């Protein structure tokens, strides 16, 4: 089917002969645009990506050449360099990468960080790799050999983009500090990449925990100011005990919040009196899961999402709160620690049911705020300490949470809609100032 450009579809879609599916952020931006009276042509320029680079990476791995496909979504550069992680996963596609790059534009604007939005998706199916090399899963050393080989070639291909600070990558699913070190190894520029491991030039103390710390702060603000409960009396349930979930749980517990349920991909644990998070961390250190924790009883995902807690925190994956789940949630508020954990239909149901939502673009912005500090420290060869990093993370989330709360009250809209309005206004203003609009 030949697609013709219409008022809100881009030439880029026409080139691809394919229309971008409706996504959560385009839906939110269109609604914000309508409320703010933004003309369609300007809204189109805000929604559509500036560039999408599609590439093939031939990698030599253990003597074989493996061809992988990927793309870099460079969504918007009005407010600064394109910023966003590198995802290695079997199911990435152009539209998902584009949507995630758009989410980064909104997130950086929502928490007032001087970056634009970018993202890389490289399609890598580890199960296929095991078959191709006739290796028995799970072999972590093999997986690392593969991911390092892929990122080494990727860094060689796009080193100009990183060295010129047009696009500054970071880790996402399937990548971490080891892979970021390969990018530094190619560019020799500490400011060309963030999420670098401890000791790699330009690394930032507290970067690893910053998303969880920011999310804990936002959750505490939602509990006290939106739900209206004292922290010592508040109860929380968390899906996910990874890079975000662990520091989030530790920090909430340190502030007296009772966490009654936590689940990961292997299983969950529940204790009506509150889980002992120190003991749970010890259990996790031994078993790499929260399953079978002696200090709680087993719980599954469906039951965790139906717990009558003050706040439910999805901190694992996207699209976990759909229409059905949203209609069954008993929590008074949801704080989105994961990226886009609530579908459009799920958001509509939560709004109808009057369940407050702390949006992802503020709740998990701690990572990109710390990345801003890592970038800045790398440029100036200085190093803030952990407490300074956490202070900036909390201040930026706090200031913008205040703004969103006020706007939501004044306009009679939810926190998500209010946050997106502010983000869209900030990007639009700079695009106008820079004659990009
Ligand atoms: P991670 O891989 O370290 O941890 C993910 C956790 O979720 C693990 O405990 C895993 O077992 C669990 N999980 C996965 N699928 C699950 C399922 N179906 N049911 C129950 N548990 C499941 O990932 P992370 O870095 O903690 O990221 C979590 C989310 O936060 C993702 O959506 C990510 O995009 C988002 N995010 C992360 C950061 C960051 O700094 N790490 C920043 C912004 C957003």
mmCIF file of C-alpha atoms in Angstrom, residues 112-319:
data_model
loop_
_atom_site.group_PDB
_atom_site.id
_atom_site.type_symbol
_atom_site.label_atom_id
_atom_site.label_comp_id
_atom_site.label_asym_id
_atom_site.label_seq_id
_atom_site.Cartn_x
_atom_site.Cartn_y
_atom_site.Cartn_z
ATOM 1 C CA UNK A 112 14.746 19.848 32.461
ATOM 2 C CA UNK A 113 17.960 18.134 31.425
ATOM 3 C CA UNK A 114 19.775 19.654 28.447
ATOM 4 C CA UNK A 115 19.625 16.652 26.167
ATOM 5 C CA UNK A 116 17.435 15.661 23.262
ATOM 6 C CA UNK A 117 16.080 12.171 22.632
ATOM 7 C CA UNK A 118 17.794 9.220 20.975
ATOM 8 C CA UNK A 119 17.887 5.413 21.162
ATOM 9 C CA UNK A 120 19.611 2.459 19.540
ATOM 10 C CA UNK A 121 17.980 -0.902 18.920
ATOM 11 C CA UNK A 122 20.060 -3.830 17.633
ATOM 12 C CA UNK A 123 18.216 -7.062 16.940
ATOM 13 C CA UNK A 124 20.119 -9.803 18.734
ATOM 14 C CA UNK A 125 18.514 -13.143 19.551
ATOM 15 C CA UNK A 126 20.755 -14.839 22.114
ATOM 16 C CA UNK A 127 18.797 -18.120 21.769
ATOM 17 C CA UNK A 128 19.718 -18.140 18.050
ATOM 18 C CA UNK A 129 23.357 -17.392 18.943
ATOM 19 C CA UNK A 130 23.503 -20.440 21.234
ATOM 20 C CA UNK A 131 22.168 -22.583 18.360
ATOM 21 C CA UNK A 132 24.509 -21.048 15.787
ATOM 22 C CA UNK A 133 27.594 -21.690 17.912
ATOM 23 C CA UNK A 134 26.296 -24.979 19.335
ATOM 24 C CA UNK A 135 26.761 -23.772 22.915
ATOM 25 C CA UNK A 136 24.586 -24.888 25.820
ATOM 26 C CA UNK A 137 22.626 -22.049 27.525
ATOM 27 C CA UNK A 138 23.176 -20.216 29.815
ATOM 28 C CA UNK A 139 26.817 -19.351 29.376
ATOM 29 C CA UNK A 140 27.371 -15.802 30.661
ATOM 30 C CA UNK A 141 30.940 -15.644 29.285
ATOM 31 C CA UNK A 142 29.612 -16.523 25.798
ATOM 32 C CA UNK A 143 26.864 -13.894 26.040
ATOM 33 C CA UNK A 144 29.441 -11.278 27.049
ATOM 34 C CA UNK A 145 31.696 -12.260 24.105
ATOM 35 C CA UNK A 146 28.738 -11.697 21.758
ATOM 36 C CA UNK A 147 27.540 -8.380 23.219
ATOM 37 C CA UNK A 148 31.081 -6.973 23.373
ATOM 38 C CA UNK A 149 31.762 -7.974 19.739
ATOM 39 C CA UNK A 150 28.519 -6.312 18.613
ATOM 40 C CA UNK A 151 29.141 -3.074 20.497
ATOM 41 C CA UNK A 152 32.771 -2.930 19.376
ATOM 42 C CA UNK A 153 31.663 -2.951 15.718
ATOM 43 C CA UNK A 154 28.786 -0.561 16.460
ATOM 44 C CA UNK A 155 31.232 1.841 18.156
ATOM 45 C CA UNK A 156 33.558 1.691 15.142
ATOM 46 C CA UNK A 157 30.670 2.396 12.747
ATOM 47 C CA UNK A 158 29.290 5.373 14.642
ATOM 48 C CA UNK A 159 32.316 6.763 16.516
ATOM 49 C CA UNK A 160 31.969 10.131 14.703
ATOM 50 C CA UNK A 161 28.422 10.482 16.027
ATOM 51 C CA UNK A 162 29.629 9.857 19.595
ATOM 52 C CA UNK A 163 32.908 11.823 19.403
ATOM 53 C CA UNK A 164 31.099 14.883 18.067
ATOM 54 C CA UNK A 165 28.616 14.572 20.963
ATOM 55 C CA UNK A 166 25.696 14.548 18.529
ATOM 56 C CA UNK A 167 24.434 11.321 20.057
ATOM 57 C CA UNK A 168 25.550 10.231 23.519
ATOM 58 C CA UNK A 169 24.602 6.610 24.188
ATOM 59 C CA UNK A 170 24.138 4.790 27.507
ATOM 60 C CA UNK A 171 23.144 1.255 28.571
ATOM 61 C CA UNK A 172 19.679 -0.200 28.056
ATOM 62 C CA UNK A 173 18.391 -3.800 27.953
ATOM 63 C CA UNK A 174 21.208 -6.193 27.027
ATOM 64 C CA UNK A 175 24.032 -3.689 27.571
ATOM 65 C CA UNK A 176 25.815 -2.320 30.638
ATOM 66 C CA UNK A 177 29.073 -0.720 31.785
ATOM 67 C CA UNK A 178 31.273 -3.287 29.959
ATOM 68 C CA UNK A 179 29.742 -2.374 26.612
ATOM 69 C CA UNK A 180 29.972 1.379 27.381
ATOM 70 C CA UNK A 181 33.709 0.870 28.087
ATOM 71 C CA UNK A 182 34.073 -0.402 24.491
ATOM 72 C CA UNK A 183 32.625 2.881 23.210
ATOM 73 C CA UNK A 184 35.081 4.847 25.338
ATOM 74 C CA UNK A 185 37.820 2.568 24.002
ATOM 75 C CA UNK A 186 36.910 3.621 20.460
ATOM 76 C CA UNK A 187 36.451 7.364 21.034
ATOM 77 C CA UNK A 188 38.972 8.012 23.855
ATOM 78 C CA UNK A 189 36.456 10.637 24.965
ATOM 79 C CA UNK A 190 34.896 10.230 28.447
ATOM 80 C CA UNK A 191 32.008 12.542 27.476
ATOM 81 C CA UNK A 192 31.050 10.484 24.401
ATOM 82 C CA UNK A 193 29.118 7.890 26.431
ATOM 83 C CA UNK A 194 27.477 7.640 29.879
ATOM 84 C CA UNK A 195 26.782 4.692 32.167
ATOM 85 C CA UNK A 196 30.499 3.888 32.290
ATOM 86 C CA UNK A 197 31.622 1.450 34.988
ATOM 87 C CA UNK A 198 33.511 2.452 38.130
ATOM 88 C CA UNK A 199 37.066 3.432 37.244
ATOM 89 C CA UNK A 200 36.505 3.945 33.500
ATOM 90 C CA UNK A 201 37.479 7.569 32.749
ATOM 91 C CA UNK A 202 34.541 9.886 33.423
ATOM 92 C CA UNK A 203 32.574 7.370 35.564
ATOM 93 C CA UNK A 204 30.108 8.845 38.041
ATOM 94 C CA UNK A 205 29.614 7.723 41.652
ATOM 95 C CA UNK A 206 25.938 6.857 42.254
ATOM 96 C CA UNK A 207 25.029 6.559 38.538
ATOM 97 C CA UNK A 208 24.001 2.893 38.961
ATOM 98 C CA UNK A 209 21.559 3.589 41.794
ATOM 99 C CA UNK A 210 20.312 6.969 40.527
ATOM 100 C CA UNK A 211 17.147 5.730 38.798
ATOM 101 C CA UNK A 212 16.030 3.798 41.896
ATOM 102 C CA UNK A 213 16.878 6.715 44.196
ATOM 103 C CA UNK A 214 14.909 9.162 42.027
ATOM 104 C CA UNK A 215 11.975 6.775 41.854
ATOM 105 C CA UNK A 216 11.977 6.297 45.630
ATOM 106 C CA UNK A 217 11.904 10.079 46.060
ATOM 107 C CA UNK A 218 9.000 10.463 43.610
ATOM 108 C CA UNK A 219 7.110 7.595 45.302
ATOM 109 C CA UNK A 220 7.489 9.262 48.714
ATOM 110 C CA UNK A 221 6.166 12.535 47.315
ATOM 111 C CA UNK A 222 3.198 10.742 45.714
ATOM 112 C CA UNK A 223 2.469 8.873 48.961
ATOM 113 C CA UNK A 224 2.499 11.941 51.168
ATOM 114 C CA UNK A 225 1.057 14.575 48.796
ATOM 115 C CA UNK A 226 -1.229 12.670 46.430
ATOM 116 C CA UNK A 227 -2.363 9.640 48.451
ATOM 117 C CA UNK A 228 -2.087 11.579 51.727
ATOM 118 C CA UNK A 229 -0.511 8.889 53.904
ATOM 119 C CA UNK A 230 2.422 9.159 56.344
ATOM 120 C CA UNK A 231 5.495 7.278 55.152
ATOM 121 C CA UNK A 232 5.592 5.146 58.325
ATOM 122 C CA UNK A 233 2.034 3.956 57.599
ATOM 123 C CA UNK A 234 2.431 3.595 53.821
ATOM 124 C CA UNK A 235 2.489 0.246 51.984
ATOM 125 C CA UNK A 236 4.033 -0.454 48.585
ATOM 126 C CA UNK A 237 4.312 -3.394 46.149
ATOM 127 C CA UNK A 238 7.043 -3.579 43.495
ATOM 128 C CA UNK A 239 7.307 -5.583 40.263
ATOM 129 C CA UNK A 240 11.004 -6.006 39.391
ATOM 130 C CA UNK A 241 14.111 -6.334 41.545
ATOM 131 C CA UNK A 242 16.782 -5.317 39.049
ATOM 132 C CA UNK A 243 18.954 -2.224 38.600
ATOM 133 C CA UNK A 244 15.956 0.001 39.357
ATOM 134 C CA UNK A 245 13.967 -2.178 41.778
ATOM 135 C CA UNK A 246 16.774 -2.989 44.238
ATOM 136 C CA UNK A 247 17.978 0.540 45.154
ATOM 137 C CA UNK A 248 14.334 1.662 45.034
ATOM 138 C CA UNK A 249 13.304 -0.952 47.613
ATOM 139 C CA UNK A 250 16.344 -0.286 49.826
ATOM 140 C CA UNK A 251 15.759 3.484 49.820
ATOM 141 C CA UNK A 252 12.004 3.228 50.460
ATOM 142 C CA UNK A 253 12.628 0.852 53.378
ATOM 143 C CA UNK A 254 15.257 3.246 54.771
ATOM 144 C CA UNK A 255 12.561 5.953 54.768
ATOM 145 C CA UNK A 256 10.208 3.744 56.800
ATOM 146 C CA UNK A 257 7.912 2.663 53.958
ATOM 147 C CA UNK A 258 6.549 -0.869 54.362
ATOM 148 C CA UNK A 259 7.088 -2.973 51.220
ATOM 149 C CA UNK A 260 4.645 -5.860 51.397
ATOM 150 C CA UNK A 261 5.246 -7.544 48.021
ATOM 151 C CA UNK A 262 8.075 -7.826 45.485
ATOM 152 C CA UNK A 263 8.188 -10.016 42.380
ATOM 153 C CA UNK A 264 10.773 -10.748 39.683
ATOM 154 C CA UNK A 265 10.711 -12.957 36.596
ATOM 155 C CA UNK A 266 11.253 -16.122 38.684
ATOM 156 C CA UNK A 267 8.658 -15.542 41.419
ATOM 157 C CA UNK A 268 7.543 -13.249 44.210
ATOM 158 C CA UNK A 269 7.477 -12.784 47.962
ATOM 159 C CA UNK A 270 4.797 -11.273 50.217
ATOM 160 C CA UNK A 271 4.679 -10.293 53.887
ATOM 161 C CA UNK A 272 1.703 -8.323 55.221
ATOM 162 C CA UNK A 273 3.907 -6.920 58.019
ATOM 163 C CA UNK A 274 6.501 -5.656 55.523
ATOM 164 C CA UNK A 275 9.444 -7.498 53.948
ATOM 165 C CA UNK A 276 12.834 -7.115 55.627
ATOM 166 C CA UNK A 277 14.728 -5.607 52.671
ATOM 167 C CA UNK A 278 18.227 -6.147 54.158
ATOM 168 C CA UNK A 279 17.483 -9.863 54.534
ATOM 169 C CA UNK A 280 15.953 -9.917 51.056
ATOM 170 C CA UNK A 281 19.122 -8.345 49.596
ATOM 171 C CA UNK A 282 21.174 -11.115 51.269
ATOM 172 C CA UNK A 283 18.820 -13.733 49.823
ATOM 173 C CA UNK A 284 19.157 -12.060 46.395
ATOM 174 C CA UNK A 285 22.972 -12.050 46.679
ATOM 175 C CA UNK A 286 22.857 -15.850 47.139
ATOM 176 C CA UNK A 287 20.125 -16.761 44.643
ATOM 177 C CA UNK A 288 19.777 -13.829 42.168
ATOM 178 C CA UNK A 289 15.994 -13.830 42.762
ATOM 179 C CA UNK A 290 13.444 -12.840 45.415
ATOM 180 C CA UNK A 291 11.732 -16.246 44.978
ATOM 181 C CA UNK A 292 11.780 -18.590 47.990
ATOM 182 C CA UNK A 293 12.696 -15.795 50.427
ATOM 183 C CA UNK A 294 12.328 -17.182 53.940
ATOM 184 C CA UNK A 295 10.897 -13.901 55.234
ATOM 185 C CA UNK A 296 7.767 -14.011 53.065
ATOM 186 C CA UNK A 297 5.229 -16.251 51.385
ATOM 187 C CA UNK A 298 5.026 -16.881 47.621
ATOM 188 C CA UNK A 299 2.976 -14.523 45.457
ATOM 189 C CA UNK A 300 2.338 -14.376 41.698
ATOM 190 C CA UNK A 301 2.110 -11.362 39.379
ATOM 191 C CA UNK A 302 -1.719 -11.259 39.261
ATOM 192 C CA UNK A 303 -1.995 -11.258 43.059
ATOM 193 C CA UNK A 304 0.782 -8.660 43.463
ATOM 194 C CA UNK A 305 -1.017 -6.291 41.105
ATOM 195 C CA UNK A 306 -4.236 -6.736 43.123
ATOM 196 C CA UNK A 307 -2.706 -6.007 46.540
ATOM 197 C CA UNK A 308 -4.540 -3.285 48.460
ATOM 198 C CA UNK A 309 -1.408 -1.165 48.901
ATOM 199 C CA UNK A 310 -1.037 2.603 48.852
ATOM 200 C CA UNK A 311 1.270 2.488 45.844
ATOM 201 C CA UNK A 312 2.034 -0.074 43.149
ATOM 202 C CA UNK A 313 5.380 0.315 41.359
ATOM 203 C CA UNK A 314 5.919 -1.515 38.069
ATOM 204 C CA UNK A 315 9.740 -1.556 37.794
ATOM 205 C CA UNK A 316 10.251 -4.413 35.337
ATOM 206 C CA UNK A 317 8.926 -4.107 31.785
ATOM 207 C CA UNK A 318 6.633 -2.185 29.440
ATOM 208 C CA UNK A 319 2.881 -2.722 28.840
#
